[in-house]
Coordinates of C-alpha atoms and ligand atoms in Angstrom, one line a residue:
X283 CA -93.2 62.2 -59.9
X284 CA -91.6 59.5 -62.0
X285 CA -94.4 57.5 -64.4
X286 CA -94.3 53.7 -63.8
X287 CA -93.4 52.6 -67.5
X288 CA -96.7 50.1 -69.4
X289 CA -94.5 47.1 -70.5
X290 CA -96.3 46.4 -73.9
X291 CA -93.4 43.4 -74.1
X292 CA -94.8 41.8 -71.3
X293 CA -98.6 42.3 -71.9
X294 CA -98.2 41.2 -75.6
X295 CA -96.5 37.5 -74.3
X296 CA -99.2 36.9 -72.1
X297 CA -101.4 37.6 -75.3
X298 CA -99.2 35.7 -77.7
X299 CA -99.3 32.4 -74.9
X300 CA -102.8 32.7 -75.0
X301 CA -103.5 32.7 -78.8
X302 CA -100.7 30.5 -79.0
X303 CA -102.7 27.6 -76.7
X304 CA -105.7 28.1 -78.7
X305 CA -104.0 27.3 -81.9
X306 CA -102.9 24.3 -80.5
X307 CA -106.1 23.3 -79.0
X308 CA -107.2 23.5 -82.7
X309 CA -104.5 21.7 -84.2
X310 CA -105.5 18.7 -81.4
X311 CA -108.9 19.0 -82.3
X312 CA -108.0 18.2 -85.9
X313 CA -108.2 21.3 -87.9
X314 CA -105.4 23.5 -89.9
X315 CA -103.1 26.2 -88.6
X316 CA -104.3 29.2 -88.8
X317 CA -103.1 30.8 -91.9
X318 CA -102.1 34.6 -92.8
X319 CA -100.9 35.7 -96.1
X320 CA -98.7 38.8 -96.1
X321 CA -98.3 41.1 -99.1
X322 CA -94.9 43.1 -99.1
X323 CA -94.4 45.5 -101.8
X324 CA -91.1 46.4 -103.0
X325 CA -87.8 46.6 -100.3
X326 CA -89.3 49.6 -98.1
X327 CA -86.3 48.9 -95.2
X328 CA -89.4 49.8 -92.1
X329 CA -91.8 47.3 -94.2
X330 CA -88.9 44.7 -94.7
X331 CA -88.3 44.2 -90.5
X332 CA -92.0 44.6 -90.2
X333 CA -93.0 41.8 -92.2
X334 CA -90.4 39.9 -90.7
X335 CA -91.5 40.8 -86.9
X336 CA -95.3 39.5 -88.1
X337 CA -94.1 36.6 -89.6
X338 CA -91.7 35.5 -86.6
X339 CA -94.1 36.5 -84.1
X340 CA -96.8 33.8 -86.2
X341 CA -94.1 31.3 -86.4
X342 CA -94.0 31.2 -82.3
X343 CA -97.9 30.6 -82.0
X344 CA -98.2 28.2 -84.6
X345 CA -99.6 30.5 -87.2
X346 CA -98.9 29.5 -90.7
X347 CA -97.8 32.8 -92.4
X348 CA -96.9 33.0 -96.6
X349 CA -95.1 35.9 -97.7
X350 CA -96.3 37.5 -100.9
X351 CA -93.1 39.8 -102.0
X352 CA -94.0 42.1 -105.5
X353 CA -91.7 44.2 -106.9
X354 CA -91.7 48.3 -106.1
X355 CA -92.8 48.6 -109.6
X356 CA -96.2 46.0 -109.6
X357 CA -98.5 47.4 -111.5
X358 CA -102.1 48.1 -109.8
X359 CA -104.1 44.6 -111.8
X360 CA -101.5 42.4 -110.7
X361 CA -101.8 43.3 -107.2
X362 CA -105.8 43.5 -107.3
X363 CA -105.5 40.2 -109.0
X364 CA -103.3 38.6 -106.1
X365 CA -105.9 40.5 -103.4
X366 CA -108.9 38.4 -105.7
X367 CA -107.2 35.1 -105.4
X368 CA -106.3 35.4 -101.5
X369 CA -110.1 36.5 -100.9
X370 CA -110.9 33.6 -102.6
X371 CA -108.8 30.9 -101.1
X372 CA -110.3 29.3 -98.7
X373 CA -107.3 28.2 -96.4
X374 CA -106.3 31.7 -96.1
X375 CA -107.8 33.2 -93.1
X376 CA -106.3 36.1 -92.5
X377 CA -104.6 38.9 -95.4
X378 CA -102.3 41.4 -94.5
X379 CA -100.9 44.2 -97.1
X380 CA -98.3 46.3 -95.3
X381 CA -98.2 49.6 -95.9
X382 CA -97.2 52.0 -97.3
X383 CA -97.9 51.1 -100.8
X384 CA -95.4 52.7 -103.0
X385 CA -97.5 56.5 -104.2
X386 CA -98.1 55.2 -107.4
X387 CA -101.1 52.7 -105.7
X388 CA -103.8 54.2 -103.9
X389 CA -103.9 52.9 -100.6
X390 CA -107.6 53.0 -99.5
X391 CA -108.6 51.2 -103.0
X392 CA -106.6 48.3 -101.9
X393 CA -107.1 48.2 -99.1
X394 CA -111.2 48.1 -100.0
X395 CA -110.3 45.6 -101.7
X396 CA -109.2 42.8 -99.1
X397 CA -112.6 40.6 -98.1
X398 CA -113.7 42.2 -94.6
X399 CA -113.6 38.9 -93.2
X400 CA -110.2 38.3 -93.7
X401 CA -108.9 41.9 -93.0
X402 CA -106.8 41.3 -89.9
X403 CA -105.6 45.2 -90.1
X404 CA -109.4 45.8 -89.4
X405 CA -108.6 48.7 -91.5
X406 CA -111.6 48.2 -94.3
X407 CA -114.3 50.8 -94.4
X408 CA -116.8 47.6 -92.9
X409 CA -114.8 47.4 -90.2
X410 CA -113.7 50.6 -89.3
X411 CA -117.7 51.5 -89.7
X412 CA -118.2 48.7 -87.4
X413 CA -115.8 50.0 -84.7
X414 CA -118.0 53.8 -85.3
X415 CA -121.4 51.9 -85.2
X416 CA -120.2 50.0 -81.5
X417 CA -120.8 46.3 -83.0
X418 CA -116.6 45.8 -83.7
X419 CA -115.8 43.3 -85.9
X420 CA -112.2 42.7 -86.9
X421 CA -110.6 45.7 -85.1
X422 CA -107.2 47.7 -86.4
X423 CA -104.4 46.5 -84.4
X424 CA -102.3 49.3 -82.9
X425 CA -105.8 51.0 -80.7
X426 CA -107.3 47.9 -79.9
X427 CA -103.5 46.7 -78.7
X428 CA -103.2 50.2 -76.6
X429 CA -106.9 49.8 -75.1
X430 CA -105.6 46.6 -73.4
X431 CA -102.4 48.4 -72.0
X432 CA -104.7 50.8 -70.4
X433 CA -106.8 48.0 -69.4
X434 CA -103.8 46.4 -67.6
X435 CA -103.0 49.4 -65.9
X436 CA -107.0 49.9 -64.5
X437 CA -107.9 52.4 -66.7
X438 CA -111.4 52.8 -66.0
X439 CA -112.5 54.8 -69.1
X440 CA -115.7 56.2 -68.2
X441 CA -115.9 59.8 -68.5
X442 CA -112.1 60.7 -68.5
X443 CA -110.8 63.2 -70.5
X444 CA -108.3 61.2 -73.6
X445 CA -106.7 63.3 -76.0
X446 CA -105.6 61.7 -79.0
X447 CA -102.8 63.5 -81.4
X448 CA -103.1 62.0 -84.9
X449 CA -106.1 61.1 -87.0
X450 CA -104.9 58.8 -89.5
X451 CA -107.3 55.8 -90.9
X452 CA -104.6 53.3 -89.5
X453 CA -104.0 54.5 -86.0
X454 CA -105.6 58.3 -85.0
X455 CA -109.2 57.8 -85.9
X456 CA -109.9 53.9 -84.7
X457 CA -107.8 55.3 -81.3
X458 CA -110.5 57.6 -81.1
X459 CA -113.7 55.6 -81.8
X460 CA -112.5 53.0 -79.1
X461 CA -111.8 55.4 -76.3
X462 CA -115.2 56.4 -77.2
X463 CA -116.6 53.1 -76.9
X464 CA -115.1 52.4 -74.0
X465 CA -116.7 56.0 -72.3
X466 CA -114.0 58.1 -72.4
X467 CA -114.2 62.2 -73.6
X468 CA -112.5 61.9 -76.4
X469 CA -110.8 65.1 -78.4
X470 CA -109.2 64.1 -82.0
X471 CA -105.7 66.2 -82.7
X472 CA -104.3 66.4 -85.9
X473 CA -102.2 69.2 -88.4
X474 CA -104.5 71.2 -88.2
X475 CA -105.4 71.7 -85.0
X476 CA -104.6 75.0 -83.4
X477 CA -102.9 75.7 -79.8
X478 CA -102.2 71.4 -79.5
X479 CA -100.4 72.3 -76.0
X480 CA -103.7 73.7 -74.8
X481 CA -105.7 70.5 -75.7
X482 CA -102.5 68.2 -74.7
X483 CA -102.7 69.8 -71.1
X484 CA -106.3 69.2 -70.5
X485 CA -105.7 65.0 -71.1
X486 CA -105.8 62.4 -68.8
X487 CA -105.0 60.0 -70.9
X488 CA -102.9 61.0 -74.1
X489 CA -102.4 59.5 -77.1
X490 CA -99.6 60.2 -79.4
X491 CA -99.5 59.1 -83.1
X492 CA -98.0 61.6 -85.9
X493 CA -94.6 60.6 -86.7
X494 CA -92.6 63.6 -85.3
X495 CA -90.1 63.2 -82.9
X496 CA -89.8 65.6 -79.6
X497 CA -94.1 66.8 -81.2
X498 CA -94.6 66.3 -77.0
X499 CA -93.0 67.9 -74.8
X500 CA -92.9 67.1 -71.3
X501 CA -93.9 70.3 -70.1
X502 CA -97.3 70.2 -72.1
X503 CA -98.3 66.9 -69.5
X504 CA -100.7 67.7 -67.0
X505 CA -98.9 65.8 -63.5
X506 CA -100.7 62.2 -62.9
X507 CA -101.8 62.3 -67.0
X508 CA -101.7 58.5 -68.5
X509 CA -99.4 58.9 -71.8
X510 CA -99.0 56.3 -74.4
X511 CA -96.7 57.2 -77.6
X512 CA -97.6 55.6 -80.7
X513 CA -95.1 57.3 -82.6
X514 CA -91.5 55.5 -83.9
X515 CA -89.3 57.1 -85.2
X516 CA -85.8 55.9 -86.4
X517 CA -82.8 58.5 -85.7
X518 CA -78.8 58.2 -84.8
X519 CA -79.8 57.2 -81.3
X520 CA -81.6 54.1 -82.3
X521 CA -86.0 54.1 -82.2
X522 CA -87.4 57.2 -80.2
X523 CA -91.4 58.5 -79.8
X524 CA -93.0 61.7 -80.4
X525 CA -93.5 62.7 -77.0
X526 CA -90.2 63.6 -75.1
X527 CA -89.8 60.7 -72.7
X528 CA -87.1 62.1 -70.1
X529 CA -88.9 65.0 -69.8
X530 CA -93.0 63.6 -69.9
X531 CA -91.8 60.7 -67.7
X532 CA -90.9 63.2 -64.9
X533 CA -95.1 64.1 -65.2
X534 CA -96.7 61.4 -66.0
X535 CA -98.3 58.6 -64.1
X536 CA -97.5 55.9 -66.6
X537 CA -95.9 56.2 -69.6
X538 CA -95.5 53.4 -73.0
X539 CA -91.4 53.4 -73.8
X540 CA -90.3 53.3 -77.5
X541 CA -89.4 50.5 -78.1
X542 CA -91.0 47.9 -75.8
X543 CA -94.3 49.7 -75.8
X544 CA -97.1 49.8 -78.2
X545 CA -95.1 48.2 -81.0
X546 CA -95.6 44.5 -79.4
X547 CA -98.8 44.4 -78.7
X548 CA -99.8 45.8 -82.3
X549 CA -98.0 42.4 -83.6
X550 CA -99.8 40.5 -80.9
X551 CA -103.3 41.8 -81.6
X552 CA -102.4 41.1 -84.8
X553 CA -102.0 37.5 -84.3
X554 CA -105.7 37.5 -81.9
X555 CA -107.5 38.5 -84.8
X556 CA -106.4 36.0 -87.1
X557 CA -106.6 33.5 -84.7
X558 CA -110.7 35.6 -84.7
X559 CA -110.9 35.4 -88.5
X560 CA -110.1 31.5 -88.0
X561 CA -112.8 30.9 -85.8
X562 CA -115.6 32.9 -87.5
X563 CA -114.2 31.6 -90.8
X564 CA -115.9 27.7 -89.1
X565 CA -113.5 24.8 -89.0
X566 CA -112.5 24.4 -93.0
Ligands
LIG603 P1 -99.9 59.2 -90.6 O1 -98.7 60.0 -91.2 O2 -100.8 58.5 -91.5 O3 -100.7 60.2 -89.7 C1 -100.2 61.2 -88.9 C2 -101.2 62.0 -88.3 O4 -100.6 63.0 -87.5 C3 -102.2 62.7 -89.3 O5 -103.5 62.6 -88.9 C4 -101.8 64.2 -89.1 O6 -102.9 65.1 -89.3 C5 -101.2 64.3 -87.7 N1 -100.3 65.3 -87.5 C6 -99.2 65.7 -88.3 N2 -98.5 66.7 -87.8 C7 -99.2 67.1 -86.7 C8 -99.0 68.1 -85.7 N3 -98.0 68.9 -85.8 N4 -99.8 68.1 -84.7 C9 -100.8 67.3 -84.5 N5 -101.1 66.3 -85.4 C10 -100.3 66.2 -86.5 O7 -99.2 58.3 -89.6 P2 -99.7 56.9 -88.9 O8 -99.7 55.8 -89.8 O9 -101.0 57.3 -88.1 O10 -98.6 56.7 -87.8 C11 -98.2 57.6 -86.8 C12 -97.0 57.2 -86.1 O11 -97.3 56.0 -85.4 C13 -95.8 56.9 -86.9 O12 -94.6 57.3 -86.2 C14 -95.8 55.4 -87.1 O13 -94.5 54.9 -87.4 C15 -96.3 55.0 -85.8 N6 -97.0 53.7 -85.8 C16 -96.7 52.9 -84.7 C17 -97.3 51.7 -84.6 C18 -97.0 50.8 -83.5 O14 -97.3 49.6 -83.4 N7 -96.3 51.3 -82.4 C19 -98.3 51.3 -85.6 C20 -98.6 52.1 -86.6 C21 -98.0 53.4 -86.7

């Protein structure tokens, strides 16, 4: 068997046309662009194309987008500061700090600090408990982009057996709570789980998101299992996944490339939920 590769390219246009109309309905109807302000700290090179990827990708759907660059060495009140005064402008709809901070910031207090309604990462603890509690509110980009690849595909959910590898706050855990919600079994993987091949093989729909090149190989894939890899890694041969793709693609049924996979629709969800914190913002 040879998996029909999910084209995540092609899925996040059609999303990107759509939000794109919308803003322009609003701009006909009178009211603002929506607007996103980025925060980029220091010259991380994965953050730098990052940024730059959000911010094009907001340029094409008419999505005003202000970058916020402070330096690797910002100390923790300036930034909080900057976090107060976007929370409290009220053309800003939509704030987005790209991680990672440099280790001298902690993360999840920053990240508490952004105002829920304007969390477009829908990685605050509101919304993430929102997601857990099955009334979603701003939702985190990456699982909520890979939920409409498997939607695409007629992935039906209800009672099959997903198997997510990674439990991080960004992209394990919310992966998790939204095959849940949409009635799948789901089984969390992370470092410490024991004998991963022997949960892996059980999956019929596998998600991959550590970080670790070759983590998957394509023996561990039960034939006909649905496999989307999360992971990106940058090596000598240019952006790769952690699940081997020659080898998985030779089991799967479908299968997410790296690149062209998950990556665009994470930008294009991205844009949806401003376009969401817009709306539910009212019409400034
Ligand atoms: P992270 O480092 O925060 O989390 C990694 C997770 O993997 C942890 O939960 C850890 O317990 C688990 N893990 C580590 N080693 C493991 C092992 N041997 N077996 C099983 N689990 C193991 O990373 P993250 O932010 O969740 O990102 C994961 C990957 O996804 C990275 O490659 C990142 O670049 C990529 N990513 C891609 C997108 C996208 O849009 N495609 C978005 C975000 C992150």
């Amino acid at each position: 068997m040879t998996a029909r590769l999910i084209d995540g390219k092609a899925h996040a246009r059609e999303i990107e046309n759509r939000v794109g109309a919308q803003v322009a309905e609003r701009l006909g109807q009178g009211l603002p662009p929506p607007k996103l302000a980025v925060i980029r700290i220091g010259e991380h090179p994965s953050s730098v194309i990052y940024v730059e990827n959000k911010r094009k990708a907001c340029r094409r759907v008419g999505i005003e987008a202000i970058l916020h660059i402070l330096p690797e060495t910002v100390d923790a009140s300036a930034l909080a500061s900057l976090i107060r005064q976007l929370n409290a402008d009220e053309t800003v709809d939509g704030i987005l700090l790209q991680l990672p901070l440099p280790a001298s910031l902690d993360e999840a207090a920053f990240i508490e600090k952004i105002d829920p309604a304007k969390d477009v990462d829908g990685i605050h603890p509101m919304n993430l408990g929102r997601l857990a509690a099955r009334t979603p509110g701003l939702r985190p980009c990456t699982s909520r982009g890979v939920v409409e690849l498997l939607r695409s595909i007629g992935e039906t959910f209800y009672g099959r057996r997903a198997v997510v590898v990674g439990a991080s706050n960004l992209v394990g855990r919310p992966m998790a709570l939204e095959l849940l919600l949409a009635g799948a079994t789901v089984t969390i993987c992370h470092r410490f789980t024991r004998d991963l091949a022997d949960h892996v093989e059980r999956a019929e729909i596998l998600v991959v998101a550590v970080g670790q090149p070759g983590l998957i190989p394509g023996s561990w894939i039960a034939p006909g299992t649905t496999v989307i890899d999360v992971g990106i890694n940058r090596g000598k041969e240019g952006l790769v996944g952690d699940v081997d793709f020659p080898t998985a693609r030779e089991r799967a049924a479908y299968i997410t490339p790296v690149p062209g996979g998950v990556g665009p629709m994470t930008v294009a969800i991205l844009l949806d939920n401003v376009l969401t914190a817009a709306i539910a913002r009212g019409g400034r």
